[in-house]
């Protein structure tokens, strides 16, 4: 086994992880500058393998961690990998990895990457040959110097350590300590035995006096028992009488309490009836006020309609006379219009015929005159020109000049045609408008009737909505009263409930309800009292069982509870206990199954989802008929048992009970609060619904009134629109006539334009024909003939035209007269009369007498209904007040009876209290008597019969005599017998204990002798072995010399003392050893030897090394660590030491597993050394160099022998 590899990180100067190349199993040498980290390397190995770094403080731990610039090192480790091919470590693996990790707060070991304790590591190392008593397989710097300067006594101590005498010394010290304690205990036992012996002799004398005392005391106790027993019987008799009286009083009190409870219920019912009747009266008064207001409104409306009916009746006759006169005038105007229209119908065709004839003759006349004029012009024109060319030029010029004029006239014709079309279109539109207006006049009556029906329907809808709103007002007023009463009762109920709990709980419950509404928490269910329902018979039992748990709030889970608690804490709103259903785990109790023990949970009604909460509070409680049965079940089944009156017995035997006032019931208070809260919220919700409905009705009424107003305005506009309608009709008629006149003018203008166009065209044609004819100074014969004919024709046409024009003018004058009369006089008068007729009809509609009478009848009927309702309400109010008076009288009578019952209960309670006080005194007296009897102790059998028939007076006298006789024994030791027995037992125990201590002391003395013998043998054996090995090692190191170890004694300090004394003599003289000296000779084996103090420094160091090697051969280790052991040696001795190391390491590598014992005897093993000398490098198998890397960091690398030698040579220079 040897060290195969070492890994260091964070330890002292090795900051970064340093993985050292595997070591040779033989000799390894490490070189490096001073301060480079060689000693830290050896310290790392000692850190893992030795006890040098144990029980370190924080500062010492910090010193082991690397300190340099950069990030701080928080932990360090050193890992040693052992080659275990020879199985020296009993792990069964070829390698063993041992690591130790150190930090400011940790110190850990690991074996093969698994955590291990320090003791495990040390035991494993000892099993592989690492001895704690011989730490010299690691020789750090200064150890050789210390051995060199060591005194003889210190060397003796060193040999003792190597021999392992610490174990013997520790066991011997412990044995001496035990022996000292044993001697002390023996001395105490002897002292106690002396005292006990003296005390036993005294007790022998006291025993005789005690026998006399016991006889008298026996008689005294018998007499005292007889007296106490008789007193006990008398007290028990008195208690039985009191219990009987108490039971009778309890029955009477129970009867009175039942009557009182029933009376309270009757009072509550009477109060409820009175409250209900008063509320009804308030409702009736509200209805009465509303009906009275409605009655006044109806009276005002009725008076107004009656005035309207009277006015309409008075004006009816005058309206009939005006109507007759109107109809007569209308008939006259219509007859005149008919006559004028008939005459106009006859004139118009004749006028049209004459007009057409006139137009035709006028056209012929114009045409003839045009031709004649053209012939005249031609005749005069021929005289103006000399030849045909001048004439033709002039004609062409005339033709050209006529074209623009003809174009202009045609444009005028087109414009005139467009004007005629527009006028005809306007005429058609105007005629349509006039027809529409006349149709509106014809349909005016129907429109008025339809509009009147719409107005009446709108009024009916408005009245219906207003009636519905009145009903809603009435209901809302009632609800206001109901809500006020419910709120008042709710406040009273909440105040009553708050008296049953502390203020913080009351505030907390109110806050939780508010938080539930505000944050919409569905998982907040309610208190236990709110979630359960129970029969009134078991209400008291349930309240007593639950106690304050009734107000524990049930929630779905702890998250909801935490949220509500945070809000409560934030708002400082009281305290509440929550019961999260997900956290409740009620344990099933051993509930008895019997007819006289009913589980309370079965009498509760609740939602199954809350079962955990109710099991938690009521699951281990049963209801029993009386307290005796309850106590029996509480003891036998470990449950809480309770009666229906609230008397309770728990599983620990405690009994609680008493009177429970039913008026202060928590469950009843919670029920009242819940009932009034539900009623308040229900009515409040209904009130809000009614107010929303009222708002909707107000909007509907507003829309209905607006619709009615729109209809009234439409009717008013319709009535007011007939005047403008007449004016519009008249205006349209006038406009139509004007348009027709304009059309006639346009038609005449178009005829003229056509004639002009025809004349110009004919003239152009004549000019063109003339151009084509020959040039002559006069007209042709045909033209002359034509001119003559035209003159005669024109005269005839002018005559005809004059005649026809005169006839047409006469007809036109008559026609215009008739049209003007119809348009300007008769037509407007007819329209005026027609409009007046509709106005009269509208006035009649507005003031319709029948409608007013119908409305008056309707209002009268409504008034009768209101008066009937008022009478009924007054009767109801009177009847309710009478009932209230009657109930108040019953209430007063019941209250008086309740006061009498309460006084009776109070008197009975006082009697019961006095009885209880007397019973308490008697119970105390009975307990005192029982205590006296118990104090008498164990009585003889005769005590129960000896004085049974003796009178009490005689017993008292005899007891007095006995007490007087006992006074003589006042000094007697009443415990003499007991003390004598105790001291005898104690004496026997002490004697037995002393014998055990004597035996123990002999064993300890024998053990000390054995330990001393073994220690002497170990020292002698170790000294012989070390002395022998020292001589052998010294002879190898100094072949020419000789060395030995010398034991020094107190009686003989001669240096040449013979070392071969017998073993027996040495055992006797081992404690006389004072030191171990070293005697050597370097020049001869026969010269006188010198003591170490007489040697030079190098010789001393060699002697010290020889001692180290001798110790190591006596107790060999698998490997050795030497730190600069050759520093003080001379060159020849360094070579000798190096050769010895090579020889030892070579013998270890060549040895097989079977040769391990031989190897151990030769001291073979692996060597890891540091040096500054070349001798050790020459025999090394592998060399390593320690380098300083800067920032207080070191590194270890493998180097060649030449590099190592070069470094050593450099160090010398």
PDB file of C-alpha atoms in Angstrom, residues 242-436:
ATOM      1  CA  UNK A 242     -82.692  18.037  52.699  1.00  0.00           C
ATOM      2  CA  UNK A 243     -82.454  16.131  49.399  1.00  0.00           C
ATOM      3  CA  UNK A 244     -86.093  15.121  49.697  1.00  0.00           C
ATOM      4  CA  UNK A 245     -87.114  18.728  50.417  1.00  0.00           C
ATOM      5  CA  UNK A 246     -84.883  19.935  47.592  1.00  0.00           C
ATOM      6  CA  UNK A 247     -86.455  17.495  45.161  1.00  0.00           C
ATOM      7  CA  UNK A 248     -89.928  18.699  46.138  1.00  0.00           C
ATOM      8  CA  UNK A 249     -88.798  22.316  45.780  1.00  0.00           C
ATOM      9  CA  UNK A 250     -87.180  21.538  42.441  1.00  0.00           C
ATOM     10  CA  UNK A 251     -90.430  20.060  41.154  1.00  0.00           C
ATOM     11  CA  UNK A 252     -92.329  23.151  42.308  1.00  0.00           C
ATOM     12  CA  UNK A 253     -89.673  25.400  40.775  1.00  0.00           C
ATOM     13  CA  UNK A 254     -89.803  23.439  37.535  1.00  0.00           C
ATOM     14  CA  UNK A 255     -93.570  23.885  37.402  1.00  0.00           C
ATOM     15  CA  UNK A 256     -93.219  27.602  38.048  1.00  0.00           C
ATOM     16  CA  UNK A 257     -90.453  27.868  35.482  1.00  0.00           C
ATOM     17  CA  UNK A 258     -92.569  26.078  32.902  1.00  0.00           C
ATOM     18  CA  UNK A 259     -95.464  28.422  33.678  1.00  0.00           C
ATOM     19  CA  UNK A 260     -93.073  31.374  33.520  1.00  0.00           C
ATOM     20  CA  UNK A 261     -91.629  30.215  30.168  1.00  0.00           C
ATOM     21  CA  UNK A 262     -95.134  29.694  28.794  1.00  0.00           C
ATOM     22  CA  UNK A 263     -96.084  33.151  30.050  1.00  0.00           C
ATOM     23  CA  UNK A 264     -93.068  34.654  28.301  1.00  0.00           C
ATOM     24  CA  UNK A 265     -94.141  32.910  25.108  1.00  0.00           C
ATOM     25  CA  UNK A 266     -97.672  34.260  25.540  1.00  0.00           C
ATOM     26  CA  UNK A 267     -96.271  37.752  26.098  1.00  0.00           C
ATOM     27  CA  UNK A 268     -94.116  37.421  22.998  1.00  0.00           C
ATOM     28  CA  UNK A 269     -97.144  36.291  20.983  1.00  0.00           C
ATOM     29  CA  UNK A 270     -99.245  39.176  22.348  1.00  0.00           C
ATOM     30  CA  UNK A 271     -96.438  41.648  21.561  1.00  0.00           C
ATOM     31  CA  UNK A 272     -96.225  40.212  18.058  1.00  0.00           C
ATOM     32  CA  UNK A 273    -100.008  40.526  17.586  1.00  0.00           C
ATOM     33  CA  UNK A 274     -99.970  44.106  18.947  1.00  0.00           C
ATOM     34  CA  UNK A 275     -97.045  44.982  16.694  1.00  0.00           C
ATOM     35  CA  UNK A 276     -98.802  43.426  13.722  1.00  0.00           C
ATOM     36  CA  UNK A 277    -102.061  45.269  14.488  1.00  0.00           C
ATOM     37  CA  UNK A 278    -100.246  48.578  14.953  1.00  0.00           C
ATOM     38  CA  UNK A 279     -98.491  48.011  11.674  1.00  0.00           C
ATOM     39  CA  UNK A 280    -101.849  47.297  10.037  1.00  0.00           C
ATOM     40  CA  UNK A 281    -103.205  50.524  11.540  1.00  0.00           C
ATOM     41  CA  UNK A 282    -100.228  52.405  10.121  1.00  0.00           C
ATOM     42  CA  UNK A 283    -100.888  50.847   6.715  1.00  0.00           C
ATOM     43  CA  UNK A 284    -104.571  51.793   6.972  1.00  0.00           C
ATOM     44  CA  UNK A 285    -103.693  55.362   7.969  1.00  0.00           C
ATOM     45  CA  UNK A 286    -101.356  55.611   4.972  1.00  0.00           C
ATOM     46  CA  UNK A 287    -104.136  54.266   2.709  1.00  0.00           C
ATOM     47  CA  UNK A 288    -106.572  56.686   4.279  1.00  0.00           C
ATOM     48  CA  UNK A 289    -104.324  59.667   3.624  1.00  0.00           C
ATOM     49  CA  UNK A 290    -103.851  58.612   0.033  1.00  0.00           C
ATOM     50  CA  UNK A 291    -107.598  58.048  -0.460  1.00  0.00           C
ATOM     51  CA  UNK A 292    -108.386  61.425   1.102  1.00  0.00           C
ATOM     52  CA  UNK A 293    -105.957  63.080  -1.290  1.00  0.00           C
ATOM     53  CA  UNK A 294    -107.530  61.188  -4.176  1.00  0.00           C
ATOM     54  CA  UNK A 295    -111.016  62.200  -2.932  1.00  0.00           C
ATOM     55  CA  UNK A 296    -110.040  65.878  -2.960  1.00  0.00           C
ATOM     56  CA  UNK A 297    -108.658  65.566  -6.477  1.00  0.00           C
ATOM     57  CA  UNK A 298    -111.860  63.871  -7.676  1.00  0.00           C
ATOM     58  CA  UNK A 299    -113.978  66.598  -6.062  1.00  0.00           C
ATOM     59  CA  UNK A 300    -112.047  69.294  -7.908  1.00  0.00           C
ATOM     60  CA  UNK A 301    -112.320  67.420 -11.216  1.00  0.00           C
ATOM     61  CA  UNK A 302    -116.052  66.843 -10.693  1.00  0.00           C
ATOM     62  CA  UNK A 303    -116.709  70.528 -10.004  1.00  0.00           C
ATOM     63  CA  UNK A 304    -114.856  71.524 -13.153  1.00  0.00           C
ATOM     64  CA  UNK A 305    -116.763  69.039 -15.345  1.00  0.00           C
ATOM     65  CA  UNK A 306    -120.094  70.125 -13.873  1.00  0.00           C
ATOM     66  CA  UNK A 307    -119.299  73.722 -14.898  1.00  0.00           C
ATOM     67  CA  UNK A 308    -118.370  72.515 -18.393  1.00  0.00           C
ATOM     68  CA  UNK A 309    -121.647  70.585 -18.725  1.00  0.00           C
ATOM     69  CA  UNK A 310    -123.684  73.626 -17.629  1.00  0.00           C
ATOM     70  CA  UNK A 311    -121.908  75.881 -20.133  1.00  0.00           C
ATOM     71  CA  UNK A 312    -122.417  73.379 -22.942  1.00  0.00           C
ATOM     72  CA  UNK A 313    -126.135  73.031 -22.118  1.00  0.00           C
ATOM     73  CA  UNK A 314    -126.626  76.831 -22.207  1.00  0.00           C
ATOM     74  CA  UNK A 315    -124.897  77.253 -25.577  1.00  0.00           C
ATOM     75  CA  UNK A 316    -126.677  74.400 -27.348  1.00  0.00           C
ATOM     76  CA  UNK A 317    -129.844  76.416 -28.520  1.00  0.00           C
ATOM     77  CA  UNK A 318    -127.851  79.347 -29.912  1.00  0.00           C
ATOM     78  CA  UNK A 319    -125.744  76.931 -31.879  1.00  0.00           C
ATOM     79  CA  UNK A 320    -128.837  75.364 -33.492  1.00  0.00           C
ATOM     80  CA  UNK A 321    -130.168  78.761 -34.752  1.00  0.00           C
ATOM     81  CA  UNK A 322    -126.796  79.691 -36.185  1.00  0.00           C
ATOM     82  CA  UNK A 323    -126.634  76.354 -37.933  1.00  0.00           C
ATOM     83  CA  UNK A 324    -130.027  76.868 -39.699  1.00  0.00           C
ATOM     84  CA  UNK A 325    -129.006  80.294 -41.007  1.00  0.00           C
ATOM     85  CA  UNK A 326    -125.677  78.865 -42.149  1.00  0.00           C
ATOM     86  CA  UNK A 327    -127.319  76.026 -44.085  1.00  0.00           C
ATOM     87  CA  UNK A 328    -129.693  78.441 -45.891  1.00  0.00           C
ATOM     88  CA  UNK A 329    -126.877  80.711 -47.030  1.00  0.00           C
ATOM     89  CA  UNK A 330    -124.791  77.745 -48.080  1.00  0.00           C
ATOM     90  CA  UNK A 331    -127.628  76.403 -50.214  1.00  0.00           C
ATOM     91  CA  UNK A 332    -128.095  79.814 -51.923  1.00  0.00           C
ATOM     92  CA  UNK A 333    -124.399  80.076 -52.806  1.00  0.00           C
ATOM     93  CA  UNK A 334    -124.300  76.519 -54.106  1.00  0.00           C
ATOM     94  CA  UNK A 335    -127.373  77.238 -56.363  1.00  0.00           C
ATOM     95  CA  UNK A 336    -125.755  80.371 -57.801  1.00  0.00           C
ATOM     96  CA  UNK A 337    -122.562  78.463 -58.529  1.00  0.00           C
ATOM     97  CA  UNK A 338    -124.540  75.705 -60.224  1.00  0.00           C
ATOM     98  CA  UNK A 339    -126.342  78.195 -62.505  1.00  0.00           C
ATOM     99  CA  UNK A 340    -123.137  79.967 -63.422  1.00  0.00           C
ATOM    100  CA  UNK A 341    -121.361  76.726 -64.151  1.00  0.00           C
ATOM    101  CA  UNK A 342    -124.237  75.515 -66.403  1.00  0.00           C
ATOM    102  CA  UNK A 343    -124.202  78.769 -68.404  1.00  0.00           C
ATOM    103  CA  UNK A 344    -120.410  78.630 -68.637  1.00  0.00           C
ATOM    104  CA  UNK A 345    -120.599  75.067 -69.912  1.00  0.00           C
ATOM    105  CA  UNK A 346    -122.851  76.253 -72.786  1.00  0.00           C
ATOM    106  CA  UNK A 347    -120.705  79.318 -73.716  1.00  0.00           C
ATOM    107  CA  UNK A 348    -117.307  77.646 -73.676  1.00  0.00           C
ATOM    108  CA  UNK A 349    -117.838  75.308 -76.723  1.00  0.00           C
ATOM    109  CA  UNK A 350    -119.288  78.123 -78.808  1.00  0.00           C
ATOM    110  CA  UNK A 351    -116.471  80.436 -77.757  1.00  0.00           C
ATOM    111  CA  UNK A 352    -113.930  77.837 -78.684  1.00  0.00           C
ATOM    112  CA  UNK A 353    -115.525  77.308 -82.152  1.00  0.00           C
ATOM    113  CA  UNK A 354    -115.610  81.015 -82.902  1.00  0.00           C
ATOM    114  CA  UNK A 355    -112.046  81.359 -81.712  1.00  0.00           C
ATOM    115  CA  UNK A 356    -110.861  78.597 -84.028  1.00  0.00           C
ATOM    116  CA  UNK A 357    -112.728  80.187 -87.006  1.00  0.00           C
ATOM    117  CA  UNK A 358    -111.213  83.519 -86.184  1.00  0.00           C
ATOM    118  CA  UNK A 359    -107.766  82.037 -86.124  1.00  0.00           C
ATOM    119  CA  UNK A 360    -108.223  80.296 -89.466  1.00  0.00           C
ATOM    120  CA  UNK A 361    -109.549  83.414 -91.198  1.00  0.00           C
ATOM    121  CA  UNK A 362    -106.842  85.498 -89.624  1.00  0.00           C
ATOM    122  CA  UNK A 363    -104.242  83.040 -90.951  1.00  0.00           C
ATOM    123  CA  UNK A 364    -105.688  83.154 -94.486  1.00  0.00           C
ATOM    124  CA  UNK A 365    -105.873  86.954 -94.359  1.00  0.00           C
ATOM    125  CA  UNK A 366    -102.281  87.245 -93.229  1.00  0.00           C
ATOM    126  CA  UNK A 367    -101.124  84.845 -95.910  1.00  0.00           C
ATOM    127  CA  UNK A 368    -102.933  86.775 -98.676  1.00  0.00           C
ATOM    128  CA  UNK A 369    -101.626  90.100 -97.521  1.00  0.00           C
ATOM    129  CA  UNK A 370     -98.103  88.685 -97.395  1.00  0.00           C
ATOM    130  CA  UNK A 371     -98.305  87.467-100.992  1.00  0.00           C
ATOM    131  CA  UNK A 372     -99.758  90.732-102.135  1.00  0.00           C
ATOM    132  CA  UNK A 373     -97.073  92.645-100.322  1.00  0.00           C
ATOM    133  CA  UNK A 374     -94.361  90.511-101.904  1.00  0.00           C
ATOM    134  CA  UNK A 375     -95.827  91.155-105.425  1.00  0.00           C
ATOM    135  CA  UNK A 376     -95.896  94.855-104.779  1.00  0.00           C
ATOM    136  CA  UNK A 377     -92.296  94.731-103.594  1.00  0.00           C
ATOM    137  CA  UNK A 378     -91.239  92.801-106.673  1.00  0.00           C
ATOM    138  CA  UNK A 379     -93.006  95.280-108.900  1.00  0.00           C
ATOM    139  CA  UNK A 380     -91.244  98.232-107.338  1.00  0.00           C
ATOM    140  CA  UNK A 381     -87.893  96.394-107.136  1.00  0.00           C
ATOM    141  CA  UNK A 382     -87.594  95.650-110.880  1.00  0.00           C
ATOM    142  CA  UNK A 383     -87.473  99.365-111.596  1.00  0.00           C
ATOM    143  CA  UNK A 384     -84.491  99.803-109.260  1.00  0.00           C
ATOM    144  CA  UNK A 385     -82.079  97.402-111.030  1.00  0.00           C
ATOM    145  CA  UNK A 386     -80.507  97.759-114.452  1.00  0.00           C
ATOM    146  CA  UNK A 387     -79.802  94.156-115.079  1.00  0.00           C
ATOM    147  CA  UNK A 388     -80.370  90.660-113.710  1.00  0.00           C
ATOM    148  CA  UNK A 389     -77.073  90.514-111.873  1.00  0.00           C
ATOM    149  CA  UNK A 390     -77.835  93.508-109.655  1.00  0.00           C
ATOM    150  CA  UNK A 391     -81.225  92.059-108.944  1.00  0.00           C
ATOM    151  CA  UNK A 392     -79.904  88.638-108.124  1.00  0.00           C
ATOM    152  CA  UNK A 393     -77.227  90.050-105.860  1.00  0.00           C
ATOM    153  CA  UNK A 394     -79.723  92.100-104.040  1.00  0.00           C
ATOM    154  CA  UNK A 395     -82.071  89.051-103.683  1.00  0.00           C
ATOM    155  CA  UNK A 396     -79.257  86.887-102.457  1.00  0.00           C
ATOM    156  CA  UNK A 397     -78.366  89.553 -99.950  1.00  0.00           C
ATOM    157  CA  UNK A 398     -81.950  89.644 -98.742  1.00  0.00           C
ATOM    158  CA  UNK A 399     -82.023  85.870 -98.510  1.00  0.00           C
ATOM    159  CA  UNK A 400     -78.815  85.893 -96.487  1.00  0.00           C
ATOM    160  CA  UNK A 401     -80.071  88.653 -94.206  1.00  0.00           C
ATOM    161  CA  UNK A 402     -83.295  86.715 -93.564  1.00  0.00           C
ATOM    162  CA  UNK A 403     -81.486  83.630 -92.291  1.00  0.00           C
ATOM    163  CA  UNK A 404     -80.333  85.147 -88.913  1.00  0.00           C
ATOM    164  CA  UNK A 405     -83.775  86.550 -88.375  1.00  0.00           C
ATOM    165  CA  UNK A 406     -85.329  83.213 -89.233  1.00  0.00           C
ATOM    166  CA  UNK A 407     -82.888  81.468 -86.829  1.00  0.00           C
ATOM    167  CA  UNK A 408     -83.732  83.934 -84.068  1.00  0.00           C
ATOM    168  CA  UNK A 409     -87.470  83.487 -84.588  1.00  0.00           C
ATOM    169  CA  UNK A 410     -87.051  79.693 -84.508  1.00  0.00           C
ATOM    170  CA  UNK A 411     -85.129  80.007 -81.242  1.00  0.00           C
ATOM    171  CA  UNK A 412     -87.930  82.101 -79.846  1.00  0.00           C
ATOM    172  CA  UNK A 413     -90.360  79.429 -81.067  1.00  0.00           C
ATOM    173  CA  UNK A 414     -88.400  76.749 -79.216  1.00  0.00           C
ATOM    174  CA  UNK A 415     -88.284  78.826 -76.031  1.00  0.00           C
ATOM    175  CA  UNK A 416     -91.991  79.490 -76.366  1.00  0.00           C
ATOM    176  CA  UNK A 417     -92.640  75.759 -76.790  1.00  0.00           C
ATOM    177  CA  UNK A 418     -90.645  75.052 -73.645  1.00  0.00           C
ATOM    178  CA  UNK A 419     -92.540  77.769 -71.761  1.00  0.00           C
ATOM    179  CA  UNK A 420     -95.817  76.308 -72.946  1.00  0.00           C
ATOM    180  CA  UNK A 421     -94.746  72.815 -71.750  1.00  0.00           C
ATOM    181  CA  UNK A 422     -93.673  74.212 -68.354  1.00  0.00           C
ATOM    182  CA  UNK A 423     -96.910  76.141 -67.949  1.00  0.00           C
ATOM    183  CA  UNK A 424     -98.943  73.095 -68.882  1.00  0.00           C
ATOM    184  CA  UNK A 425     -96.987  71.055 -66.301  1.00  0.00           C
ATOM    185  CA  UNK A 426     -97.535  73.738 -63.636  1.00  0.00           C
ATOM    186  CA  UNK A 427    -101.198  73.790 -64.501  1.00  0.00           C
ATOM    187  CA  UNK A 428    -101.434  70.017 -64.090  1.00  0.00           C
ATOM    188  CA  UNK A 429     -99.580  70.194 -60.722  1.00  0.00           C
ATOM    189  CA  UNK A 430    -101.745  73.064 -59.521  1.00  0.00           C
ATOM    190  CA  UNK A 431    -104.896  71.219 -60.562  1.00  0.00           C
ATOM    191  CA  UNK A 432    -103.628  68.144 -58.588  1.00  0.00           C
ATOM    192  CA  UNK A 433    -102.935  70.321 -55.542  1.00  0.00           C
ATOM    193  CA  UNK A 434    -106.364  71.880 -55.798  1.00  0.00           C
ATOM    194  CA  UNK A 435    -107.932  68.401 -56.017  1.00  0.00           C
ATOM    195  CA  UNK A 436    -105.928  67.271 -52.989  1.00  0.00           C
TER     196      UNK A 436
END
